[in-house]
Amino acid sequence: MSRLDELMTLLRFPSISAQRAHDGDVADCADWLVDKLSGMGFDARSHGTARHPIVVAKSPEVPGKPRVLIYGHYDVQPVDPIELWESDPFEPVVRDGRIYARGASDDKSELFAHILGVESLLQEGGGTLPVNVTFLLEGEEEVGSASLIDFLGKNRELLACDVIVVSDTGMAAPDVPTFSYGLRGVACGELIVNGPAMDLHSGVFGGAVANPITVLAEMLATCHDAEGRVSIDGFYDGVEPPADWERVMWSRVPGMDDVSLAALTGVKALRTEAGYTGAECIYARPTFELNGIFGGYEGEGSKTVIPTKAVAKISCRLVPGQDPKRILQLVKAHFEKVAPKGVEIRFVNQHGGEAYVCDPHSRYGKAAQQALEEAFGNKPVLVREGGSIPVIAEMSKQLGVDALLLGLCLPDARIHSPNENMRLDLWEKAIEMSASLLRRLGESE
Amino acid sequence: MSRLDELMTLLRFPSISAQRAHDGDVADCADWLVDKLSGMGFDARSHGTARHPIVVAKSPEVPGKPRVLIYGHYDVQPVDPIELWESDPFEPVVRDGRIYARGASDDKSELFAHILGVESLLQEGGGTLPVNVTFLLEGEEEVGSASLIDFLGKNRELLACDVIVVSDTGMAAPDVPTFSYGLRGVACGELIVNGPAMDLHSGVFGGAVANPITVLAEMLATCHDAEGRVSIDGFYDGVEPPADWERVMWSRVPGMDDVSLAALTGVKALRTEAGYTGAECIYARPTFELNGIFGGYEGEGSKTVIPTKAVAKISCRLVPGQDPKRILQLVKAHFEKVAPKGVEIRFVNQHGGEAYVCDPHSRYGKAAQQALEEAFGNKPVLVREGGSIPVIAEMSKQLGVDALLLGLCLPDARIHSPNENMRLDLWEKAIEMSASLLRRLGESE
């Protein structure tokens, strides 16, 4: 079976972790990966969890060589809206050099590139690898990685390693290999302003009672100053501005200058924290964002009601130095401080995760950049991702090592959306990149 | 047929003006009213309009006597949620002294009390009334009265009168007859803040682009000052505070003190414009209210998106001196002033209507209060309604006369809701009240 046929087989599993009806498909996909890795000589096992299996596969021991933990996730997002797909999300097809399927970028092709990279090294080395490899492949990344976080705490010895390798982030552009040495953390919550016991007629009662939407808007308006900074006491405690070398480096990342970012997002101009470029704000500054707001009437025309409540969905992106639990406490304390008297508010904590940053100039970081350059033929750009993958910060902390993020998702890969895809030429290069990386990590000891 | 049987017949028409499927029922209801009034010796006609018929019925001419225009509407609100009705909304039943049906309070029982009041006077006077009566009964009040407003402009002579009588407002409490000498006006609009061209990942882009929800909240927070006053330039131009005698009078309206209003609405304490009681704010102060807000994610948990737009539904209640069109211009100008640079906002005007106030101590006003006291056995309270009935201000203006608002809807009448009802003892008194009123108006010339 060709490499592409094997990838297609992997992509055919409808391993949607969020949907109970697909629990069997998720388990089948794990079993297929165990078979594949066993066939390569790995000691591979599917570990049962409260939800979806975790695949751990270890290469035959090569004494004295570093141990590399390659992380990936074989679960995928739901496919809705299905009517916008040009072909069946679980029947991969190749069009114009891209393979289209759910999971084509996020994360099956990426994790499978590493498996194939290892396979090519095994052939090259006559069954011996230049490093010790542990694959850690989970089936719950799209639903929060709860089982893996539990598993990490209980299996530190099994997963012990010198460095983690992950391909589950973005590539700046097709010819721009990207090394991410950081991720923002996240802290989510919900603010609810409760008003009258029932929706009131805004004529019959308007002017006499606090309107929850007005109160909510007024409270939310206190969260930023005129310069775009977050006005919550203590929010920036421990936050360092990006280093000068980072600012210089980021100013050269293709597509990340302010004009390009405005064009990409379809706004007339960026609106950033005073003193920082768009890229700097995304990579290295914390945010307080409103992801949703609702209350009262949303239909056509008007309905003159004072609603019983109004709600805002809030998420903060965090940088090193910020603890998600503490940030949620600060946000809550701020709302309690600014809430008008006589109004009942409630702040509900949702999930959170710490930021992650490693030194891109470490021995392993340099090896990763060399591997990217070898495979893609260009010097990689060094960025911090604006997004969050809390499980990576957690793995790095629990195992006490760096995670190297070698992103392969193109900006137009449509991950989480209809017509998710992967450029096959880049995927082939990713296989080479994985082999190069392990070779260099083996040398670097 | 007894009076109650006749009322039940009227209530059985499912004359829902909003629903095309009921167009025939609305017309049938108009025809039934024409037949009833013709049977009483009136020159009654159903006038076709672009939508629902308007019934005009004139009593035989009594020279030298004032002409009284009695307005009512025979259309009703939709019945949803139907499952919450304890009995069929169009099969009236009497339970515990109340009649339950859609339209039982709003406005069929009320207009029919006036028809029966006139009928009793005809019997009393051997076919002659103490005044000239014109009934003006429309079928579009629940959908905005567009046809009537058009009809008014074209039929001033047909509708010419000395005073208008309307029972379509509230009664403060069962033993508290209520004379409303004012209504607030209204001006509605929608504010849309447009942001990025598509929903953005709040990690991948957060910090670099203006968040439409944040911008909307910040703009809305500029609309009131800390004292609860509307902070829109020119908003209060021409607005007079209530007169001292009104403030004294309103302080005595049962159920309208601040403690009772808080209990009624289920809030810990009222929140009013500084220097005014709840009743004063409702009766005589303009408001800027947010009736709805939405943008981004509203589901369970979190979805970390920066939405492409955020929207607020706005309505202002107006008092005499404020023109709805001008108020919408001021609101728009305010938003244009406070909108941050680089953000695209849109303000869309919706419907509006002027406030209405007449002198409760006029000759006709006094007659109305005497009639209320005679029928209900208590001195009436004098209030201005916080709600808006734009067609009443329009009729008063077009016809150049006062409108006397003699409300019969009890606070628990559940108008527009399931289990709408009318207390039959009050309905019987309303028939007497109508006869008393016309007698007194006849004398007062």
mmCIF file with all atom_site columns, N, CA and C in Angstrom, chain A residues 184 197 202-203 206-208 211 215 265 270-271 289-295 297-299 301-302 304-305 313 317 350-351 386, chain B residues 184 197 202-203 206-208 211 215 265 270-271 282 289-295 297-299 301-302 304-305 313 317 351 386:
data_model
loop_
_atom_site.group_PDB
_atom_site.id
_atom_site.type_symbol
_atom_site.label_atom_id
_atom_site.label_alt_id
_atom_site.label_comp_id
_atom_site.label_asym_id
_atom_site.label_entity_id
_atom_site.label_seq_id
_atom_site.pdbx_PDB_ins_code
_atom_site.Cartn_x
_atom_site.Cartn_y
_atom_site.Cartn_z
_atom_site.occupancy
_atom_site.B_iso_or_equiv
_atom_site.pdbx_formal_charge
_atom_site.auth_seq_id
_atom_site.auth_comp_id
_atom_site.auth_asym_id
_atom_site.auth_atom_id
_atom_site.pdbx_PDB_model_num
ATOM 1   N N  . ARG A 1 184 ? -0.282  30.889 23.434 1.00 0.00 ? 184 ARG A N  1
ATOM 2   C CA . ARG A 1 184 ? -0.927  31.632 24.521 1.00 0.00 ? 184 ARG A CA 1
ATOM 3   C C  . ARG A 1 184 ? -1.780  30.680 25.354 1.00 0.00 ? 184 ARG A C  1
ATOM 4   N N  . ALA A 1 197 ? -37.606 39.929 37.535 1.00 0.00 ? 197 ALA A N  1
ATOM 5   C CA . ALA A 1 197 ? -37.953 38.506 37.629 1.00 0.00 ? 197 ALA A CA 1
ATOM 6   C C  . ALA A 1 197 ? -38.550 37.977 36.338 1.00 0.00 ? 197 ALA A C  1
ATOM 7   N N  . SER A 1 202 ? -41.126 47.569 28.115 1.00 0.00 ? 202 SER A N  1
ATOM 8   C CA . SER A 1 202 ? -40.223 48.714 28.304 1.00 0.00 ? 202 SER A CA 1
ATOM 9   C C  . SER A 1 202 ? -40.971 50.037 28.351 1.00 0.00 ? 202 SER A C  1
ATOM 10  N N  . GLY A 1 203 ? -42.261 50.041 27.985 1.00 0.00 ? 203 GLY A N  1
ATOM 11  C CA . GLY A 1 203 ? -43.061 51.241 28.172 1.00 0.00 ? 203 GLY A CA 1
ATOM 12  C C  . GLY A 1 203 ? -43.640 51.283 29.569 1.00 0.00 ? 203 GLY A C  1
ATOM 13  N N  . GLY A 1 206 ? -40.227 50.966 31.814 1.00 0.00 ? 206 GLY A N  1
ATOM 14  C CA . GLY A 1 206 ? -38.935 51.534 31.433 1.00 0.00 ? 206 GLY A CA 1
ATOM 15  C C  . GLY A 1 206 ? -38.642 52.854 32.124 1.00 0.00 ? 206 GLY A C  1
ATOM 16  N N  . GLY A 1 207 ? -37.465 52.943 32.736 1.00 0.00 ? 207 GLY A N  1
ATOM 17  C CA . GLY A 1 207 ? -37.071 54.138 33.470 1.00 0.00 ? 207 GLY A CA 1
ATOM 18  C C  . GLY A 1 207 ? -37.032 53.884 34.963 1.00 0.00 ? 207 GLY A C  1
ATOM 19  N N  . ALA A 1 208 ? -37.735 52.811 35.393 1.00 0.00 ? 208 ALA A N  1
ATOM 20  C CA . ALA A 1 208 ? -37.825 52.555 36.839 1.00 0.00 ? 208 ALA A CA 1
ATOM 21  C C  . ALA A 1 208 ? -36.895 51.445 37.304 1.00 0.00 ? 208 ALA A C  1
ATOM 22  N N  . ASN A 1 211 ? -31.817 48.093 33.532 1.00 0.00 ? 211 ASN A N  1
ATOM 23  C CA . ASN A 1 211 ? -31.911 47.219 32.361 1.00 0.00 ? 211 ASN A CA 1
ATOM 24  C C  . ASN A 1 211 ? -30.645 46.348 32.325 1.00 0.00 ? 211 ASN A C  1
ATOM 25  N N  . VAL A 1 215 ? -26.671 47.542 31.961 1.00 0.00 ? 215 VAL A N  1
ATOM 26  C CA . VAL A 1 215 ? -25.693 47.282 33.030 1.00 0.00 ? 215 VAL A CA 1
ATOM 27  C C  . VAL A 1 215 ? -24.536 46.447 32.494 1.00 0.00 ? 215 VAL A C  1
ATOM 28  N N  . THR A 1 265 ? -8.072  39.725 7.558  1.00 0.00 ? 265 THR A N  1
ATOM 29  C CA . THR A 1 265 ? -9.253  39.688 8.409  1.00 0.00 ? 265 THR A CA 1
ATOM 30  C C  . THR A 1 265 ? -10.394 40.561 7.883  1.00 0.00 ? 265 THR A C  1
ATOM 31  N N  . LEU A 1 270 ? -6.018  47.586 11.624 1.00 0.00 ? 270 LEU A N  1
ATOM 32  C CA . LEU A 1 270 ? -5.949  46.835 12.872 1.00 0.00 ? 270 LEU A CA 1
ATOM 33  C C  . LEU A 1 270 ? -6.279  47.758 14.040 1.00 0.00 ? 270 LEU A C  1
ATOM 34  N N  . ARG A 1 271 ? -6.626  47.157 15.155 1.00 0.00 ? 271 ARG A N  1
ATOM 35  C CA . ARG A 1 271 ? -6.794  47.924 16.392 1.00 0.00 ? 271 ARG A CA 1
ATOM 36  C C  . ARG A 1 271 ? -6.082  47.131 17.480 1.00 0.00 ? 271 ARG A C  1
ATOM 37  N N  . GLU A 1 289 ? -11.251 39.222 25.622 1.00 0.00 ? 289 GLU A N  1
ATOM 38  C CA . GLU A 1 289 ? -12.141 39.279 24.463 1.00 0.00 ? 289 GLU A CA 1
ATOM 39  C C  . GLU A 1 289 ? -13.552 38.862 24.846 1.00 0.00 ? 289 GLU A C  1
ATOM 40  N N  . LEU A 1 290 ? -14.514 39.462 24.161 1.00 0.00 ? 290 LEU A N  1
ATOM 41  C CA . LEU A 1 290 ? -15.921 39.071 24.294 1.00 0.00 ? 290 LEU A CA 1
ATOM 42  C C  . LEU A 1 290 ? -16.259 38.178 23.118 1.00 0.00 ? 290 LEU A C  1
ATOM 43  N N  . ASN A 1 291 ? -16.540 36.919 23.399 1.00 0.00 ? 291 ASN A N  1
ATOM 44  C CA . ASN A 1 291 ? -16.808 35.956 22.325 1.00 0.00 ? 291 ASN A CA 1
ATOM 45  C C  . ASN A 1 291 ? -18.285 35.837 22.011 1.00 0.00 ? 291 ASN A C  1
ATOM 46  N N  . GLY A 1 292 ? -19.114 36.376 22.881 1.00 0.00 ? 292 GLY A N  1
ATOM 47  C CA . GLY A 1 292 ? -20.550 36.326 22.633 1.00 0.00 ? 292 GLY A CA 1
ATOM 48  C C  . GLY A 1 292 ? -21.259 37.218 23.618 1.00 0.00 ? 292 GLY A C  1
ATOM 49  N N  . ILE A 1 293 ? -22.408 37.712 23.193 1.00 0.00 ? 293 ILE A N  1
ATOM 50  C CA . ILE A 1 293 ? -23.237 38.531 24.090 1.00 0.00 ? 293 ILE A CA 1
ATOM 51  C C  . ILE A 1 293 ? -24.677 38.289 23.702 1.00 0.00 ? 293 ILE A C  1
ATOM 52  N N  . PHE A 1 294 ? -25.549 38.204 24.691 1.00 0.00 ? 294 PHE A N  1
ATOM 53  C CA . PHE A 1 294 ? -26.970 38.072 24.362 1.00 0.00 ? 294 PHE A CA 1
ATOM 54  C C  . PHE A 1 294 ? -27.862 38.471 25.524 1.00 0.00 ? 294 PHE A C  1
ATOM 55  N N  . GLY A 1 295 ? -29.056 38.893 25.125 1.00 0.00 ? 295 GLY A N  1
ATOM 56  C CA . GLY A 1 295 ? -30.070 39.300 26.083 1.00 0.00 ? 295 GLY A CA 1
ATOM 57  C C  . GLY A 1 295 ? -31.214 39.930 25.320 1.00 0.00 ? 295 GLY A C  1
ATOM 58  N N  . TYR A 1 297 ? -34.468 40.709 22.970 1.00 0.00 ? 297 TYR A N  1
ATOM 59  C CA . TYR A 1 297 ? -35.035 40.351 21.670 1.00 0.00 ? 297 TYR A CA 1
ATOM 60  C C  . TYR A 1 297 ? -33.970 40.396 20.577 1.00 0.00 ? 297 TYR A C  1
ATOM 61  N N  . GLU A 1 298 ? -33.936 39.342 19.749 1.00 0.00 ? 298 GLU A N  1
ATOM 62  C CA . GLU A 1 298 ? -32.940 39.278 18.666 1.00 0.00 ? 298 GLU A CA 1
ATOM 63  C C  . GLU A 1 298 ? -33.578 39.172 17.289 1.00 0.00 ? 298 GLU A C  1
ATOM 64  N N  . GLY A 1 299 ? -34.903 39.152 17.234 1.00 0.00 ? 299 GLY A N  1
ATOM 65  C CA . GLY A 1 299 ? -35.570 38.929 15.952 1.00 0.00 ? 299 GLY A CA 1
ATOM 66  C C  . GLY A 1 299 ? -35.627 40.165 15.080 1.00 0.00 ? 299 GLY A C  1
ATOM 67  N N  . GLY A 1 301 ? -37.125 43.502 13.309 1.00 0.00 ? 301 GLY A N  1
ATOM 68  C CA . GLY A 1 301 ? -37.870 44.648 13.829 1.00 0.00 ? 301 GLY A CA 1
ATOM 69  C C  . GLY A 1 301 ? -37.627 44.861 15.306 1.00 0.00 ? 301 GLY A C  1
ATOM 70  N N  . SER A 1 302 ? -38.658 45.297 16.024 1.00 0.00 ? 302 SER A N  1
ATOM 71  C CA . SER A 1 302 ? -38.445 45.606 17.439 1.00 0.00 ? 302 SER A CA 1
ATOM 72  C C  . SER A 1 302 ? -39.459 44.899 18.315 1.00 0.00 ? 302 SER A C  1
ATOM 73  N N  . THR A 1 304 ? -40.329 45.604 22.393 1.00 0.00 ? 304 THR A N  1
ATOM 74  C CA . THR A 1 304 ? -39.893 46.551 23.396 1.00 0.00 ? 304 THR A CA 1
ATOM 75  C C  . THR A 1 304 ? -39.984 45.950 24.795 1.00 0.00 ? 304 THR A C  1
ATOM 76  N N  . VAL A 1 305 ? -38.918 45.235 25.117 1.00 0.00 ? 305 VAL A N  1
ATOM 77  C CA . VAL A 1 305 ? -38.867 44.474 26.347 1.00 0.00 ? 305 VAL A CA 1
ATOM 78  C C  . VAL A 1 305 ? -37.627 44.875 27.147 1.00 0.00 ? 305 VAL A C  1
ATOM 79  N N  . LYS A 1 313 ? -20.063 36.168 27.022 1.00 0.00 ? 313 LYS A N  1
ATOM 80  C CA . LYS A 1 313 ? -19.067 35.089 27.014 1.00 0.00 ? 313 LYS A CA 1
ATOM 81  C C  . LYS A 1 313 ? -17.701 35.742 26.882 1.00 0.00 ? 313 LYS A C  1
ATOM 82  N N  . ARG A 1 317 ? -6.827  35.539 26.511 1.00 0.00 ? 317 ARG A N  1
ATOM 83  C CA . ARG A 1 317 ? -5.626  34.810 26.068 1.00 0.00 ? 317 ARG A CA 1
ATOM 84  C C  . ARG A 1 317 ? -4.490  35.245 26.971 1.00 0.00 ? 317 ARG A C  1
ATOM 85  N N  . GLN A 1 350 ? -15.098 29.096 33.334 1.00 0.00 ? 350 GLN A N  1
ATOM 86  C CA . GLN A 1 350 ? -15.092 27.977 32.400 1.00 0.00 ? 350 GLN A CA 1
ATOM 87  C C  . GLN A 1 350 ? -13.653 27.459 32.316 1.00 0.00 ? 350 GLN A C  1
ATOM 88  N N  . HIS A 1 351 ? -13.281 26.833 31.206 1.00 0.00 ? 351 HIS A N  1
ATOM 89  C CA . HIS A 1 351 ? -11.976 26.184 31.198 1.00 0.00 ? 351 HIS A CA 1
ATOM 90  C C  . HIS A 1 351 ? -10.825 27.184 31.078 1.00 0.00 ? 351 HIS A C  1
ATOM 91  N N  . GLY A 1 386 ? -0.760  32.512 18.563 1.00 0.00 ? 386 GLY A N  1
ATOM 92  C CA . GLY A 1 386 ? -1.728  33.258 19.364 1.00 0.00 ? 386 GLY A CA 1
ATOM 93  C C  . GLY A 1 386 ? -2.750  32.354 20.019 1.00 0.00 ? 386 GLY A C  1
ATOM 94  N N  . ARG B 1 184 ? -46.616 57.784 26.668 1.00 0.00 ? 184 ARG B N  1
ATOM 95  C CA . ARG B 1 184 ? -45.298 58.118 26.136 1.00 0.00 ? 184 ARG B CA 1
ATOM 96  C C  . ARG B 1 184 ? -45.240 57.784 24.652 1.00 0.00 ? 184 ARG B C  1
ATOM 97  N N  . ALA B 1 197 ? -14.364 40.536 8.363  1.00 0.00 ? 197 ALA B N  1
ATOM 98  C CA . ALA B 1 197 ? -15.203 40.019 7.279  1.00 0.00 ? 197 ALA B CA 1
ATOM 99  C C  . ALA B 1 197 ? -15.778 38.648 7.603  1.00 0.00 ? 197 ALA B C  1
ATOM 100 N N  . SER B 1 202 ? -10.342 33.689 18.207 1.00 0.00 ? 202 SER B N  1
ATOM 101 C CA . SER B 1 202 ? -9.896  34.738 19.132 1.00 0.00 ? 202 SER B CA 1
ATOM 102 C C  . SER B 1 202 ? -8.476  34.505 19.633 1.00 0.00 ? 202 SER B C  1
ATOM 103 N N  . GLY B 1 203 ? -7.925  33.311 19.388 1.00 0.00 ? 203 GLY B N  1
ATOM 104 C CA . GLY B 1 203 ? -6.518  33.101 19.723 1.00 0.00 ? 203 GLY B CA 1
ATOM 105 C C  . GLY B 1 203 ? -5.644  33.541 18.565 1.00 0.00 ? 203 GLY B C  1
ATOM 106 N N  . GLY B 1 206 ? -6.854  37.420 18.152 1.00 0.00 ? 206 GLY B N  1
ATOM 107 C CA . GLY B 1 206 ? -7.258  38.287 19.267 1.00 0.00 ? 206 GLY B CA 1
ATOM 108 C C  . GLY B 1 206 ? -6.162  39.227 19.718 1.00 0.00 ? 206 GLY B C  1
ATOM 109 N N  . GLY B 1 207 ? -6.495  40.504 19.809 1.00 0.00 ? 207 GLY B N  1
ATOM 110 C CA . GLY B 1 207 ? -5.527  41.524 20.197 1.00 0.00 ? 207 GLY B CA 1
ATOM 111 C C  . GLY B 1 207 ? -5.163  42.430 19.040 1.00 0.00 ? 207 GLY B C  1
ATOM 112 N N  . ALA B 1 208 ? -5.435  41.936 17.811 1.00 0.00 ? 208 ALA B N  1
ATOM 113 C CA . ALA B 1 208 ? -5.031  42.710 16.633 1.00 0.00 ? 208 ALA B CA 1
ATOM 114 C C  . ALA B 1 208 ? -6.196  43.449 15.982 1.00 0.00 ? 208 ALA B C  1
ATOM 115 N N  . ASN B 1 211 ? -12.869 44.161 18.417 1.00 0.00 ? 211 ASN B N  1
ATOM 116 C CA . ASN B 1 211 ? -13.917 43.174 18.641 1.00 0.00 ? 211 ASN B CA 1
ATOM 117 C C  . ASN B 1 211 ? -15.261 43.908 18.619 1.00 0.00 ? 211 ASN B C  1
ATOM 118 N N  . VAL B 1 215 ? -16.660 46.916 21.114 1.00 0.00 ? 215 VAL B N  1
ATOM 119 C CA . VAL B 1 215 ? -16.971 48.256 20.601 1.00 0.00 ? 215 VAL B CA 1
ATOM 120 C C  . VAL B 1 215 ? -18.426 48.601 20.891 1.00 0.00 ? 215 VAL B C  1
ATOM 121 N N  . THR B 1 265 ? -41.913 43.972 40.004 1.00 0.00 ? 265 THR B N  1
ATOM 122 C CA . THR B 1 265 ? -40.981 43.605 38.938 1.00 0.00 ? 265 THR B CA 1
ATOM 123 C C  . THR B 1 265 ? -39.915 42.607 39.408 1.00 0.00 ? 265 THR B C  1
ATOM 124 N N  . LEU B 1 270 ? -35.571 49.778 42.923 1.00 0.00 ? 270 LEU B N  1
ATOM 125 C CA . LEU B 1 270 ? -35.681 50.437 41.622 1.00 0.00 ? 270 LEU B CA 1
ATOM 126 C C  . LEU B 1 270 ? -34.366 51.123 41.281 1.00 0.00 ? 270 LEU B C  1
ATOM 127 N N  . ARG B 1 271 ? -34.205 51.418 40.013 1.00 0.00 ? 271 ARG B N  1
ATOM 128 C CA . ARG B 1 271 ? -33.056 52.222 39.582 1.00 0.00 ? 271 ARG B CA 1
ATOM 129 C C  . ARG B 1 271 ? -33.614 53.264 38.632 1.00 0.00 ? 271 ARG B C  1
ATOM 130 N N  . ILE B 1 282 ? -41.670 56.563 34.889 1.00 0.00 ? 282 ILE B N  1
ATOM 131 C CA . ILE B 1 282 ? -42.502 55.823 33.931 1.00 0.00 ? 282 ILE B CA 1
ATOM 132 C C  . ILE B 1 282 ? -43.497 56.754 33.238 1.00 0.00 ? 282 ILE B C  1
ATOM 133 N N  . GLU B 1 289 ? -33.617 52.704 26.148 1.00 0.00 ? 289 GLU B N  1
ATOM 134 C CA . GLU B 1 289 ? -33.555 51.325 26.636 1.00 0.00 ? 289 GLU B CA 1
ATOM 135 C C  . GLU B 1 289 ? -32.959 50.397 25.577 1.00 0.00 ? 289 GLU B C  1
ATOM 136 N N  . LEU B 1 290 ? -32.254 49.385 26.058 1.00 0.00 ? 290 LEU B N  1
ATOM 137 C CA . LEU B 1 290 ? -31.740 48.332 25.181 1.00 0.00 ? 290 LEU B CA 1
ATOM 138 C C  . LEU B 1 290 ? -32.684 47.142 25.307 1.00 0.00 ? 290 LEU B C  1
ATOM 139 N N  . ASN B 1 291 ? -33.363 46.835 24.230 1.00 0.00 ? 291 ASN B N  1
ATOM 140 C CA . ASN B 1 291 ? -34.358 45.756 24.252 1.00 0.00 ? 291 ASN B CA 1
ATOM 141 C C  . ASN B 1 291 ? -33.779 44.419 23.819 1.00 0.00 ? 291 ASN B C  1
ATOM 142 N N  . GLY B 1 292 ? -32.590 44.479 23.239 1.00 0.00 ? 292 GLY B N  1
ATOM 143 C CA . GLY B 1 292 ? -31.958 43.232 22.827 1.00 0.00 ? 292 GLY B CA 1
ATOM 144 C C  . GLY B 1 292 ? -30.520 43.503 22.452 1.00 0.00 ? 292 GLY B C  1
ATOM 145 N N  . ILE B 1 293 ? -29.693 42.487 22.612 1.00 0.00 ? 293 ILE B N  1
ATOM 146 C CA . ILE B 1 293 ? -28.295 42.602 22.200 1.00 0.00 ? 293 ILE B CA 1
ATOM 147 C C  . ILE B 1 293 ? -27.844 41.222 21.760 1.00 0.00 ? 293 ILE B C  1
ATOM 148 N N  . PHE B 1 294 ? -27.056 41.169 20.706 1.00 0.00 ? 294 PHE B N  1
ATOM 149 C CA . PHE B 1 294 ? -26.529 39.870 20.304 1.00 0.00 ? 294 PHE B CA 1
ATOM 150 C C  . PHE B 1 294 ? -25.304 40.015 19.424 1.00 0.00 ? 294 PHE B C  1
ATOM 151 N N  . GLY B 1 295 ? -24.494 38.965 19.478 1.00 0.00 ? 295 GLY B N  1
ATOM 152 C CA . GLY B 1 295 ? -23.274 38.905 18.682 1.00 0.00 ? 295 GLY B CA 1
ATOM 153 C C  . GLY B 1 295 ? -22.480 37.706 19.156 1.00 0.00 ? 295 GLY B C  1
ATOM 154 N N  . TYR B 1 297 ? -21.048 33.963 20.003 1.00 0.00 ? 297 TYR B N  1
ATOM 155 C CA . TYR B 1 297 ? -21.514 32.646 20.445 1.00 0.00 ? 297 TYR B CA 1
ATOM 156 C C  . TYR B 1 297 ? -22.470 32.773 21.625 1.00 0.00 ? 297 TYR B C  1
ATOM 157 N N  . GLU B 1 298 ? -23.584 32.065 21.554 1.00 0.00 ? 298 GLU B N  1
ATOM 158 C CA . GLU B 1 298 ? -24.581 32.142 22.623 1.00 0.00 ? 298 GLU B CA 1
ATOM 159 C C  . GLU B 1 298 ? -24.852 30.784 23.261 1.00 0.00 ? 298 GLU B C  1
ATOM 160 N N  . GLY B 1 299 ? -24.177 29.731 22.774 1.00 0.00 ? 299 GLY B N  1
ATOM 161 C CA . GLY B 1 299 ? -24.492 28.382 23.255 1.00 0.00 ? 299 GLY B CA 1
ATOM 162 C C  . GLY B 1 299 ? -23.871 28.068 24.599 1.00 0.00 ? 299 GLY B C  1
ATOM 163 N N  . GLY B 1 301 ? -21.233 26.591 27.313 1.00 0.00 ? 301 GLY B N  1
ATOM 164 C CA . GLY B 1 301 ? -19.773 26.597 27.381 1.00 0.00 ? 301 GLY B CA 1
ATOM 165 C C  . GLY B 1 301 ? -19.174 27.756 26.607 1.00 0.00 ? 301 GLY B C  1
ATOM 166 N N  . SER B 1 302 ? -18.016 27.523 25.988 1.00 0.00 ? 302 SER B N  1
ATOM 167 C CA . SER B 1 302 ? -17.358 28.634 25.306 1.00 0.00 ? 302 SER B CA 1
ATOM 168 C C  . SER B 1 302 ? -17.004 28.265 23.872 1.00 0.00 ? 302 SER B C  1
ATOM 169 N N  . THR B 1 304 ? -14.429 30.296 21.198 1.00 0.00 ? 304 THR B N  1
ATOM 170 C CA . THR B 1 304 ? -13.559 31.457 21.271 1.00 0.00 ? 304 THR B CA 1
ATOM 171 C C  . THR B 1 304 ? -13.424 32.129 19.920 1.00 0.00 ? 304 THR B C  1
ATOM 172 N N  . VAL B 1 305 ? -14.428 32.975 19.644 1.00 0.00 ? 305 VAL B N  1
ATOM 173 C CA . VAL B 1 305 ? -14.552 33.609 18.350 1.00 0.00 ? 305 VAL B CA 1
ATOM 174 C C  . VAL B 1 305 ? -14.608 35.125 18.538 1.00 0.00 ? 305 VAL B C  1
ATOM 175 N N  . LYS B 1 313 ? -30.643 46.294 19.921 1.00 0.00 ? 313 LYS B N  1
ATOM 176 C CA . LYS B 1 313 ? -31.996 46.790 19.639 1.00 0.00 ? 313 LYS B CA 1
ATOM 177 C C  . LYS B 1 313 ? -32.302 47.877 20.662 1.00 0.00 ? 313 LYS B C  1
ATOM 178 N N  . ARG B 1 317 ? -38.430 55.762 24.955 1.00 0.00 ? 317 ARG B N  1
ATOM 179 C CA . ARG B 1 317 ? -39.790 56.230 25.256 1.00 0.00 ? 317 ARG B CA 1
ATOM 180 C C  . ARG B 1 317 ? -39.725 57.746 25.360 1.00 0.00 ? 317 ARG B C  1
ATOM 181 N N  . HIS B 1 351 ? -39.666 51.942 13.835 1.00 0.00 ? 351 HIS B N  1
ATOM 182 C CA . HIS B 1 351 ? -40.869 52.777 13.936 1.00 0.00 ? 351 HIS B CA 1
ATOM 183 C C  . HIS B 1 351 ? -40.786 53.787 15.083 1.00 0.00 ? 351 HIS B C  1
ATOM 184 N N  . GLY B 1 386 ? -47.018 54.751 30.803 1.00 0.00 ? 386 GLY B N  1
ATOM 185 C CA . GLY B 1 386 ? -45.635 54.674 30.352 1.00 0.00 ? 386 GLY B CA 1
ATOM 186 C C  . GLY B 1 386 ? -45.510 54.102 28.953 1.00 0.00 ? 386 GLY B C  1
#
